[in-house]
mmCIF file of C-alpha atoms in Angstrom:
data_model
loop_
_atom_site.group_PDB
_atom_site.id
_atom_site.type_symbol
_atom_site.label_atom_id
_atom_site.label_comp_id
_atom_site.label_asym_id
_atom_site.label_seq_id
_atom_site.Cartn_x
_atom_site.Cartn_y
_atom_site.Cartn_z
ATOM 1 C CA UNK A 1 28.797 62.796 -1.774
ATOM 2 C CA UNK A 2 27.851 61.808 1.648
ATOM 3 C CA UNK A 3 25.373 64.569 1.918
ATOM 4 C CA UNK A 4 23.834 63.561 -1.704
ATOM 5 C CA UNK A 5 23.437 60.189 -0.119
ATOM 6 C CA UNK A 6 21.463 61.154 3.417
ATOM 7 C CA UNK A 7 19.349 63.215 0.720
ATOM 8 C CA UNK A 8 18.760 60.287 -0.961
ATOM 9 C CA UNK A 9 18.389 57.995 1.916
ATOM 10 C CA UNK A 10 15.508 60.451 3.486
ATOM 11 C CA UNK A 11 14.050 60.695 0.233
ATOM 12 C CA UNK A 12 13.243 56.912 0.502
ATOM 13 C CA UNK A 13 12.181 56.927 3.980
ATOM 14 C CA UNK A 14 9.705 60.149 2.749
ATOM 15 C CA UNK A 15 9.007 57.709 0.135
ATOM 16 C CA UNK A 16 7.821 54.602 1.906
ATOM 17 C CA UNK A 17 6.439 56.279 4.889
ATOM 18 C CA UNK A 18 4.077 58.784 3.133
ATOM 19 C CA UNK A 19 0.796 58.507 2.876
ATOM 20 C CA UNK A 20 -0.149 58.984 -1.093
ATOM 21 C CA UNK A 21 -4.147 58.508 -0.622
ATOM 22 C CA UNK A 22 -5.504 61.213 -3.057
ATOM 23 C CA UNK A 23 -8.978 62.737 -2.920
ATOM 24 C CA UNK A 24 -11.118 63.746 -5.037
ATOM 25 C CA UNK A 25 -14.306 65.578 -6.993
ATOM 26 C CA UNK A 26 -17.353 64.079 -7.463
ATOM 27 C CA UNK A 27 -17.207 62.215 -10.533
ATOM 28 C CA UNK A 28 -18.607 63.651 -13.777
ATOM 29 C CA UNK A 29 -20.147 61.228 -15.478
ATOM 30 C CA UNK A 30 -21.181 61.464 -19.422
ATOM 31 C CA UNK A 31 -24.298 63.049 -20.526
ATOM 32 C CA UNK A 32 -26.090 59.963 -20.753
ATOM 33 C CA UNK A 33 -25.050 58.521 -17.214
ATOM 34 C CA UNK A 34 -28.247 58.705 -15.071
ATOM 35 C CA UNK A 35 -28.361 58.949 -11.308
ATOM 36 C CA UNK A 36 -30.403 56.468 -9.678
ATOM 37 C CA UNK A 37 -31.643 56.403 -6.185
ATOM 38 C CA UNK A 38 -31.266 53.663 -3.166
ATOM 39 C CA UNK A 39 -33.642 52.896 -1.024
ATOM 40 C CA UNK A 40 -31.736 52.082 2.167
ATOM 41 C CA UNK A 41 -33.564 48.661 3.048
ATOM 42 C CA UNK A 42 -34.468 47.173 6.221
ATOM 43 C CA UNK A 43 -31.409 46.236 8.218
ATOM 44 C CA UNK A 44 -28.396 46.985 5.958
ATOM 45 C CA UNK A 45 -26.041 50.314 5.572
ATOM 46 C CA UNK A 46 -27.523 52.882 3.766
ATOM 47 C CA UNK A 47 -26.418 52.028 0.195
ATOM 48 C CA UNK A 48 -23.990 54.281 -1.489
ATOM 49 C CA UNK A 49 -25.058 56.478 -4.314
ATOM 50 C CA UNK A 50 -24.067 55.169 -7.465
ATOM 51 C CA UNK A 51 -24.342 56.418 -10.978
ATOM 52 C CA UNK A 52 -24.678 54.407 -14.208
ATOM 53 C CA UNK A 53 -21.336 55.334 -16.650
ATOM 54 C CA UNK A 54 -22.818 52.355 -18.660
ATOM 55 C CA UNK A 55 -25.565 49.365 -18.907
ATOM 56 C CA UNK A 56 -24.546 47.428 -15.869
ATOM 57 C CA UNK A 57 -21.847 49.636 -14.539
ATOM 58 C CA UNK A 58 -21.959 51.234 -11.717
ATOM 59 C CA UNK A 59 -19.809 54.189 -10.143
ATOM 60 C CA UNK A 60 -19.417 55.939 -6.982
ATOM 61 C CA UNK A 61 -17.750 59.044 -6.894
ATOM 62 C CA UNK A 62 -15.149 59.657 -4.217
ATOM 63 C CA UNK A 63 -14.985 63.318 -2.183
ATOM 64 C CA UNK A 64 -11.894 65.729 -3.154
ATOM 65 C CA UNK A 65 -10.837 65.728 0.510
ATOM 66 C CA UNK A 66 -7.875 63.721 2.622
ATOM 67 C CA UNK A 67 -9.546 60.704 3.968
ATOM 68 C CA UNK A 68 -11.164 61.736 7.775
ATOM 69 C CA UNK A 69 -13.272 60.719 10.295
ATOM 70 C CA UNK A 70 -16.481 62.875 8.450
ATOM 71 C CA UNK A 71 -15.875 61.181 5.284
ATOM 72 C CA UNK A 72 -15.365 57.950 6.576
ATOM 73 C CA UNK A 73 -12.692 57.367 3.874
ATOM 74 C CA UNK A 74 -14.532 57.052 0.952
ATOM 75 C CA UNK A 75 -12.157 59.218 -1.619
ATOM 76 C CA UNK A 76 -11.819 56.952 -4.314
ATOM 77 C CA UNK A 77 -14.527 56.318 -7.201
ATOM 78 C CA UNK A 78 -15.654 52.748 -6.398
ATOM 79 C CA UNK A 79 -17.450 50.461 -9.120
ATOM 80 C CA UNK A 80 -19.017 47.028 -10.012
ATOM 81 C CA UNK A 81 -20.351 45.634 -12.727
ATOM 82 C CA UNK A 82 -22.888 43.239 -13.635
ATOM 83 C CA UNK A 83 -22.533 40.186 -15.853
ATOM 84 C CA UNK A 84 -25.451 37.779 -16.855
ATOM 85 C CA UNK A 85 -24.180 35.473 -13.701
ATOM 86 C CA UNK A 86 -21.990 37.347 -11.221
ATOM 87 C CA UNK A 87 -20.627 40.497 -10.355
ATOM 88 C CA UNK A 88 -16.789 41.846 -9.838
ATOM 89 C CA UNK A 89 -16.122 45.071 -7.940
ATOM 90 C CA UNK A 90 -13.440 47.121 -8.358
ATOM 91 C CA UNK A 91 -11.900 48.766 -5.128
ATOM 92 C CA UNK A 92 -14.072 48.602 -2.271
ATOM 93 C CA UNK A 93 -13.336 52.565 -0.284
ATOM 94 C CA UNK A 94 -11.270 53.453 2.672
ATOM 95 C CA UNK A 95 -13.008 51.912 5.124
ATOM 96 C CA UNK A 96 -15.000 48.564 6.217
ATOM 97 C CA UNK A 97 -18.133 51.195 6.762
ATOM 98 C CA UNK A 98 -17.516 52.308 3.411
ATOM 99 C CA UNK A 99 -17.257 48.660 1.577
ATOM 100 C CA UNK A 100 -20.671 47.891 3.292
ATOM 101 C CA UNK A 101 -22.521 50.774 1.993
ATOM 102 C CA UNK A 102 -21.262 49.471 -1.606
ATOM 103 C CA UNK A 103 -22.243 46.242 -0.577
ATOM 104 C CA UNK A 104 -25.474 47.540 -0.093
ATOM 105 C CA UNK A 105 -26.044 49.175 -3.227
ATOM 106 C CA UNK A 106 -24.892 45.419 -5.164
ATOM 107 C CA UNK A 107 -27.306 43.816 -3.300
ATOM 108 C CA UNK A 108 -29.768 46.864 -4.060
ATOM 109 C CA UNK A 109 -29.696 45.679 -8.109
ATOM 110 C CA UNK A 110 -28.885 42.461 -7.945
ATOM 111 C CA UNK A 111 -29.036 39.154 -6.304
ATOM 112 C CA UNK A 112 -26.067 37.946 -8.758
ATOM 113 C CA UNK A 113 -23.005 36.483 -6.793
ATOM 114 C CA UNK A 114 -20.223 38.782 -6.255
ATOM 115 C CA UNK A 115 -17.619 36.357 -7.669
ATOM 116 C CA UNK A 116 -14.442 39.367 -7.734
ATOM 117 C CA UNK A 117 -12.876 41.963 -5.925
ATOM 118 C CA UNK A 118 -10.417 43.944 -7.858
ATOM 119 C CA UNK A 119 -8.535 46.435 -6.106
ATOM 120 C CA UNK A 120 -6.189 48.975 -8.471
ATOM 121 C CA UNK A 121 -3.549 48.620 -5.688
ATOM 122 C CA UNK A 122 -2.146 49.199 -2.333
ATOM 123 C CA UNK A 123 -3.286 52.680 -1.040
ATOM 124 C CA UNK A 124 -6.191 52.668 1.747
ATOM 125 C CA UNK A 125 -8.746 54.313 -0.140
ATOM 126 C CA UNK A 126 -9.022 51.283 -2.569
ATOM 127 C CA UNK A 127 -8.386 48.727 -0.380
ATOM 128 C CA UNK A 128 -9.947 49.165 3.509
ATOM 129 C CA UNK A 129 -13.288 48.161 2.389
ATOM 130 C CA UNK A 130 -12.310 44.716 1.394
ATOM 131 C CA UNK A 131 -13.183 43.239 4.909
ATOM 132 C CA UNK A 132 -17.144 43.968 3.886
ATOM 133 C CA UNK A 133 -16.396 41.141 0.730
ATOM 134 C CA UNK A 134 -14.771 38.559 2.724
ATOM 135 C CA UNK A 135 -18.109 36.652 3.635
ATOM 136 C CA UNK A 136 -19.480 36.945 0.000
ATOM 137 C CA UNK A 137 -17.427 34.041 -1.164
ATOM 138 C CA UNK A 138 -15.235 35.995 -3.543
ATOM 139 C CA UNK A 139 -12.146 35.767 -5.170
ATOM 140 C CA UNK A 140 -10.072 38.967 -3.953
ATOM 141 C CA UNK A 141 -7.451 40.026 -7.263
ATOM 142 C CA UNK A 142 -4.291 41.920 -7.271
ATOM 143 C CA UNK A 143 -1.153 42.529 -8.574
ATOM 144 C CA UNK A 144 1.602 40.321 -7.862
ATOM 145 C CA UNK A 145 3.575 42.780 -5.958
ATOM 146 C CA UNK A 146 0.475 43.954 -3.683
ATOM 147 C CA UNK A 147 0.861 41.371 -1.083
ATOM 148 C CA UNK A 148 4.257 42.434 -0.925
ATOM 149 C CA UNK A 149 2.967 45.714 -0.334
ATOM 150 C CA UNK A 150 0.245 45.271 2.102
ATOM 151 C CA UNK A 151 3.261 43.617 4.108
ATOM 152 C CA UNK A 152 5.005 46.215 3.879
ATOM 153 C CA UNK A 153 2.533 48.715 4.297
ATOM 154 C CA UNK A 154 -0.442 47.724 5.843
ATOM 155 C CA UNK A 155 -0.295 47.673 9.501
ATOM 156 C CA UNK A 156 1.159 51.229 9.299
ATOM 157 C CA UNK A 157 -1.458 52.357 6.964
ATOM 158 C CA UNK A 158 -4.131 50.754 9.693
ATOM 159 C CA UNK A 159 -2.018 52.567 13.044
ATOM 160 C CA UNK A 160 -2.337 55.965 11.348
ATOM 161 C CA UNK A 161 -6.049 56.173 10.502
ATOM 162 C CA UNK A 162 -7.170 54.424 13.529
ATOM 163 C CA UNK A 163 -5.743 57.512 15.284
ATOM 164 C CA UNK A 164 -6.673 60.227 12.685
ATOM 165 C CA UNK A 165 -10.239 58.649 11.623
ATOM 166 C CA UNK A 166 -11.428 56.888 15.195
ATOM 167 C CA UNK A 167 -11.549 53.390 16.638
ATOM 168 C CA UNK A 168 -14.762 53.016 15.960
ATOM 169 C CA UNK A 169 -14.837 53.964 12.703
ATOM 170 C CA UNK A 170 -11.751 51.791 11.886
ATOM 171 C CA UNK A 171 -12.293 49.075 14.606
ATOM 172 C CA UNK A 172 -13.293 46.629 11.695
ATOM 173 C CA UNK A 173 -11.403 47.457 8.823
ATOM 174 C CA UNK A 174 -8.235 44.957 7.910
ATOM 175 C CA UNK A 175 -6.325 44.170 5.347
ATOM 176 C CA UNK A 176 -7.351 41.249 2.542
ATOM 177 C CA UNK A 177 -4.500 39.909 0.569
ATOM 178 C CA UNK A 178 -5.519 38.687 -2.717
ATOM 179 C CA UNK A 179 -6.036 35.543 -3.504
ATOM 180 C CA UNK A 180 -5.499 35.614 -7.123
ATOM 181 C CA UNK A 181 -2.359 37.541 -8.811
ATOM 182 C CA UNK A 182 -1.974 39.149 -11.843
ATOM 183 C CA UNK A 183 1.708 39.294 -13.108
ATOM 184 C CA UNK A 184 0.547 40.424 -16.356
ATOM 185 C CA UNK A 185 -3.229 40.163 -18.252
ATOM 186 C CA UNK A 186 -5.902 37.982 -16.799
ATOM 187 C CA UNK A 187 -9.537 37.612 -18.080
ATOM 188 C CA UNK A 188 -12.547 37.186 -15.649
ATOM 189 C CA UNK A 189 -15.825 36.261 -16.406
ATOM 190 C CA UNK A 190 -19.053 37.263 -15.424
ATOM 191 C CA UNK A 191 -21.091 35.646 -17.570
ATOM 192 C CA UNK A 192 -21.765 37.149 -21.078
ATOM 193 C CA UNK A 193 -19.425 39.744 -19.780
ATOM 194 C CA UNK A 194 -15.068 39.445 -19.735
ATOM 195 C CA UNK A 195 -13.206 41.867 -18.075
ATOM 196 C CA UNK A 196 -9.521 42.178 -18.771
ATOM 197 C CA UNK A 197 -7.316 42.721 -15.758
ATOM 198 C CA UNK A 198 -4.094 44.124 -16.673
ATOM 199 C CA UNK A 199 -0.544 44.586 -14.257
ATOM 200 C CA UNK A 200 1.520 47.589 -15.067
ATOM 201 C CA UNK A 201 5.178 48.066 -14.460
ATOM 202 C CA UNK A 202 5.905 50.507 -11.735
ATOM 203 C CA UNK A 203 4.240 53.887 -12.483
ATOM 204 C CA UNK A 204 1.787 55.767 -10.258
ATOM 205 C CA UNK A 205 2.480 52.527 -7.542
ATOM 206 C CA UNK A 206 4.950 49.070 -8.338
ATOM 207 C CA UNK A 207 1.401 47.440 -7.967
ATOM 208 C CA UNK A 208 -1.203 49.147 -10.593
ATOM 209 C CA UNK A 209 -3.810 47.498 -12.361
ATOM 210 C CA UNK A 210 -6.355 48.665 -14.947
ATOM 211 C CA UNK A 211 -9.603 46.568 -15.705
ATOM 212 C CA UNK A 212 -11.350 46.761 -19.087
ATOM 213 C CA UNK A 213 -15.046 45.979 -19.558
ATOM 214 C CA UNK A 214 -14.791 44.889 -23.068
ATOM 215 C CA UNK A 215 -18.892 44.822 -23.100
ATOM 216 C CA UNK A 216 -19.115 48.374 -22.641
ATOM 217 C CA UNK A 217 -15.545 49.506 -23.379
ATOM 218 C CA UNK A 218 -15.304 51.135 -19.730
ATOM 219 C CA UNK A 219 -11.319 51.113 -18.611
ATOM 220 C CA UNK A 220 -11.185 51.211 -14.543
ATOM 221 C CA UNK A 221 -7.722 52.916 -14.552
ATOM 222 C CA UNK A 222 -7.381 53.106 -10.766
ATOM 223 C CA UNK A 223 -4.642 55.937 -10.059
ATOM 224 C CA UNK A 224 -2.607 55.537 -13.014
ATOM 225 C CA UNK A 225 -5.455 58.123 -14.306
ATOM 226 C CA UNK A 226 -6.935 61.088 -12.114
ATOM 227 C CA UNK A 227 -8.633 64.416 -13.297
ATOM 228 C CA UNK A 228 -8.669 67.325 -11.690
ATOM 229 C CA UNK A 229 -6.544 66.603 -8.471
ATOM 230 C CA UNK A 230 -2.725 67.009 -8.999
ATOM 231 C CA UNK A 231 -1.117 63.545 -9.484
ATOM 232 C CA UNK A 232 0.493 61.260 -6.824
ATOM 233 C CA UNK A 233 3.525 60.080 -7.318
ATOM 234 C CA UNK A 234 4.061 56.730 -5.431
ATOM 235 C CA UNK A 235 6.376 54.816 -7.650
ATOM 236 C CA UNK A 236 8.591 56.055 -10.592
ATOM 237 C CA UNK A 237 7.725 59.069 -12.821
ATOM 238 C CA UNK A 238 9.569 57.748 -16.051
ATOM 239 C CA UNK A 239 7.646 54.350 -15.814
ATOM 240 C CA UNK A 240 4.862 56.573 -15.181
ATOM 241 C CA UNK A 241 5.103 58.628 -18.069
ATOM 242 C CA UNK A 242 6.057 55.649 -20.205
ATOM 243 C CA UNK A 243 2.551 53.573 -19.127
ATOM 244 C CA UNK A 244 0.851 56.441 -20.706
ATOM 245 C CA UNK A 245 1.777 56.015 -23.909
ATOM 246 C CA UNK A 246 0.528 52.583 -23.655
ATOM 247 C CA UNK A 247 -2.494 53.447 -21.727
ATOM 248 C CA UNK A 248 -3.977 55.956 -24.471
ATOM 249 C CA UNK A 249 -4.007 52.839 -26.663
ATOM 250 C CA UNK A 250 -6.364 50.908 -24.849
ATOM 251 C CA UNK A 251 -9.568 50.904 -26.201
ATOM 252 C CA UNK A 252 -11.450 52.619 -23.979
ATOM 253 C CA UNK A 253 -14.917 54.512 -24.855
ATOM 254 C CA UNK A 254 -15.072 55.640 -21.190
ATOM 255 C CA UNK A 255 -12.858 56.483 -18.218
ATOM 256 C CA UNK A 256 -13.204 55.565 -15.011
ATOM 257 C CA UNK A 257 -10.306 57.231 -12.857
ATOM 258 C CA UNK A 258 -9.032 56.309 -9.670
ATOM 259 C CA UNK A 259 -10.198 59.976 -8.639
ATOM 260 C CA UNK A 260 -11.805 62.750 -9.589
ATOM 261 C CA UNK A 261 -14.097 63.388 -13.176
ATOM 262 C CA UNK A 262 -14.976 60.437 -15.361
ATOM 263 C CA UNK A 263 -13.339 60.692 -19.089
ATOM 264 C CA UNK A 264 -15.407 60.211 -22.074
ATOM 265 C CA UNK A 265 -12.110 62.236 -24.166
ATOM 266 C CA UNK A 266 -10.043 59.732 -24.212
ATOM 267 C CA UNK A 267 -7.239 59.320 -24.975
ATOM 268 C CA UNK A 268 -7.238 63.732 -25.196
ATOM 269 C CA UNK A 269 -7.623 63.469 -21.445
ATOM 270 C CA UNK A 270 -4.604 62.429 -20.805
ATOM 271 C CA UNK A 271 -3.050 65.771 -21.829
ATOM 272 C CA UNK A 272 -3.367 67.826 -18.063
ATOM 273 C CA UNK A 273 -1.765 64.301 -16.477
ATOM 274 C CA UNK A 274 1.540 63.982 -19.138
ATOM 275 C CA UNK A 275 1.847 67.814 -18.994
ATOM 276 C CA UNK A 276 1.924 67.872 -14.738
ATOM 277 C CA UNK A 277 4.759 64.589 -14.982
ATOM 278 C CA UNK A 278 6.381 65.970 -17.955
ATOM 279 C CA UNK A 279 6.790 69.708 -16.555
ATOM 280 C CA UNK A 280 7.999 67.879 -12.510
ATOM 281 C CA UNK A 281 10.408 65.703 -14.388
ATOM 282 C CA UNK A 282 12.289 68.877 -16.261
ATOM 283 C CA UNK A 283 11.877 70.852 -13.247
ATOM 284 C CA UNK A 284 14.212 68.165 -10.955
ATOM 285 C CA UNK A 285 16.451 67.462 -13.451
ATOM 286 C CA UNK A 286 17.561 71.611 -14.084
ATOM 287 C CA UNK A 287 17.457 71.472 -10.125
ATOM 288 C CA UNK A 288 19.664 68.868 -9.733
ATOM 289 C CA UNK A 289 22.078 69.574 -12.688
ATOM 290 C CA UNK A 290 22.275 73.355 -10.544
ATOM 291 C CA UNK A 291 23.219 71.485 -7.809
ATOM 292 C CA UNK A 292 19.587 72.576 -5.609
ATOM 293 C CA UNK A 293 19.891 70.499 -2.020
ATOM 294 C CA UNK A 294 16.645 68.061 -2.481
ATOM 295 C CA UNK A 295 14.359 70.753 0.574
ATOM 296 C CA UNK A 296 14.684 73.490 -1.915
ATOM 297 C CA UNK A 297 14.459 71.683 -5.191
ATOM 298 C CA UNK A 298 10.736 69.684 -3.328
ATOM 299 C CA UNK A 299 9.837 73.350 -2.413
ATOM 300 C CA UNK A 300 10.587 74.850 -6.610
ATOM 301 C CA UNK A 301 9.224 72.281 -8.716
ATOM 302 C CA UNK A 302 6.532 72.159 -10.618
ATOM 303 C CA UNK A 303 5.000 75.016 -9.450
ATOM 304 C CA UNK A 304 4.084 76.006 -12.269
ATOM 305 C CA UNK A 305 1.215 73.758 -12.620
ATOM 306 C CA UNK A 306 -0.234 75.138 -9.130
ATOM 307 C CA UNK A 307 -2.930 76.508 -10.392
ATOM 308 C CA UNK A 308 -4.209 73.842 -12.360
ATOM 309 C CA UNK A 309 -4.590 71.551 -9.607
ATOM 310 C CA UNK A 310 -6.714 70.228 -6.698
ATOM 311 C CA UNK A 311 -4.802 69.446 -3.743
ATOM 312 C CA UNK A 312 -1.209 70.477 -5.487
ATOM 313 C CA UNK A 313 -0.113 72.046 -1.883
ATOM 314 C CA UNK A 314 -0.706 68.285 -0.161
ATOM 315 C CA UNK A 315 1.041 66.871 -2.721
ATOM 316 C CA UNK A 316 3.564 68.190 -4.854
ATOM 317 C CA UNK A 317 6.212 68.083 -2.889
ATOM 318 C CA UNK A 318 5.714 64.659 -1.865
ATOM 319 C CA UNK A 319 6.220 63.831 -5.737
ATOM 320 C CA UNK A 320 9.310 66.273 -5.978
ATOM 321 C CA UNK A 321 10.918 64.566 -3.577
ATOM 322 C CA UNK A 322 9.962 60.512 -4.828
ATOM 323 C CA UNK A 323 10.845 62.307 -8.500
ATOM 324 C CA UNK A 324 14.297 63.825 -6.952
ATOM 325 C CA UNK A 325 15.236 60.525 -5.121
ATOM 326 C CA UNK A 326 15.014 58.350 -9.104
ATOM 327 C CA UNK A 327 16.647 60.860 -11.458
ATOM 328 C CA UNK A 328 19.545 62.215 -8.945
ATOM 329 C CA UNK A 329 21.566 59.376 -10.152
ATOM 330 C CA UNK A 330 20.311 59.199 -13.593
#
């Protein structure tokens, strides 16, 4: 028993201290998304590229790659999009340099108000651009549990990439709480345009949310959806695999996922994501019912979806071990 519980204890500690920032391809966007170029203007960043998944949506696609110095952090898709009188963002990149160059490209097609900030939840790559929005006289909004998680969290996730990415890089990236909490739906307009801001139970994080642009029926799913790089498990797979059922019956005409290729087969895109939790969640439980110490059993499962997935190597056993640590004592 006491061994079972220092497995378990380390599990948490592996848990809380790991950093679950996923990269990602460039995003796919439908056939009829077309790309349209910035022209960097006269004293500002040099906008970010952004695509248009839909009339006055925009999307940046995040690198598959570990957030570094060369990328500057920017591994998550980032969005906004326009309503007849403001504009709302959702996620802002992994660093301040990063939520400038988006800040650039708003102010590149419109002269609208930026009157939210949305950010899916806690990890760095959706949150360390918020510093560039705190001027812009915006209302930053969250899940209820993410200030409790930027507590938690934050000043570690700030120590470790000011050493791996660079002072000066990093020097002016911090973290913005939200000022507005969602603790279950919330509606926010822009003007001719709602967007419905929904908290999830704990699933891919204890602090997801997924925004719905009922105009053009484009779901922002932050990272409770990702193509093509292997899953991160940050919370609990069973709530995980339970949000999915309920995700696939949003409404959605379009994807936007946290990472990776943008879904116009929805809910059918879902399939790769239930299959990769479904096959890690049999895989502990036979390990554990044999008895496997929790090294071996992070090192055996889900393997067999290695080949299916960017990144699996970085992260599978990261989400053996969170999946080991919920269902030992099932």
């Amino acid at each position: 028993m006491g061994s079972r519980l220092a497995g378990v204890a380390a599990t948490f500690l592996l848990a809380a201290g790991v950093m679950q920032f996923v990269a990602h391809a460039q995003l796919s966007l439908p056939a009829h998304a077309q790309e349209i170029p910035i022209a960097q203007r006269q004293g500002t960043p040099e906008p970010l590229v952004m695509s248009e998944a839909a009339p006055g949506v925009f999307v940046h696609a995040g690198a598959l790659a570990l957030m570094s110095r060369d990328n500057e952090g920017a591994i998550a898709n980032v969005a906004f999009v326009i309503g007849n009188d403001a504009v709302a963002v959702i996620d802002t990149g992994g660093s301040a340099r990063e939520g400038r160059r988006l800040l650039a490209a708003i102010h590149a097609r419109t002269a609208k108000p930026i009157r939210y900030v949305i950010n899916t939840h806690v990890h760095p790559d959706h949150v360390f651009g918020n510093a560039a929005f705190q001027h812009e006289g915006a209302v930053f909004v969250g899940h209820r549990n993410l200030p409790r998680a930027l507590a938690a969290r934050g000043q570690f996730y700030l120590d470790a990439f000011r050493r791996s990415m660079g002072e000066e890089l990093m020097a002016d990236t911090r973290i913005v709480p939200p000022d507005q909490l969602v603790a279950d739906e919330a509606k926010l307009d822009l003007g001719g345009r709602t967007l419905t801001v929904k908290a999830w139970p704990t699933a891919h994080t204890d602090n997801d949310l997924t925004v719905l642009d009922e105009t053009s029926g484009t779901l922002f799913a932050g990272d409770l959806v990702v193509t093509q790089h292997v899953p991160v498990l940050d919370g609990k797979i069973l709530g995980w695999l339970a949000a999915m059922d309920e995700l696939a019956r949003l409404p959605a005409q379009r994807v936007i996922p946290g990472h990776g290729a943008a879904i116009s087969d929805w809910p059918g895109a879902l399939q790769d994501q239930r299959r990769y939790l479904e096959r890690l969640t049999r895989d502990v439980r036979g390990l554990i019912r044999s008895g496997v110490p929790l090294a071996a059993a992070a090192e055996r499962a889900g393997q067999a979806e290695k080949d299916r997935w960017r990144l699996f190597e970085e992260y599978n056993a990261r989400n053996a071990t969170a999946a080991f640590a919920e269902l030992e004592w099932e």
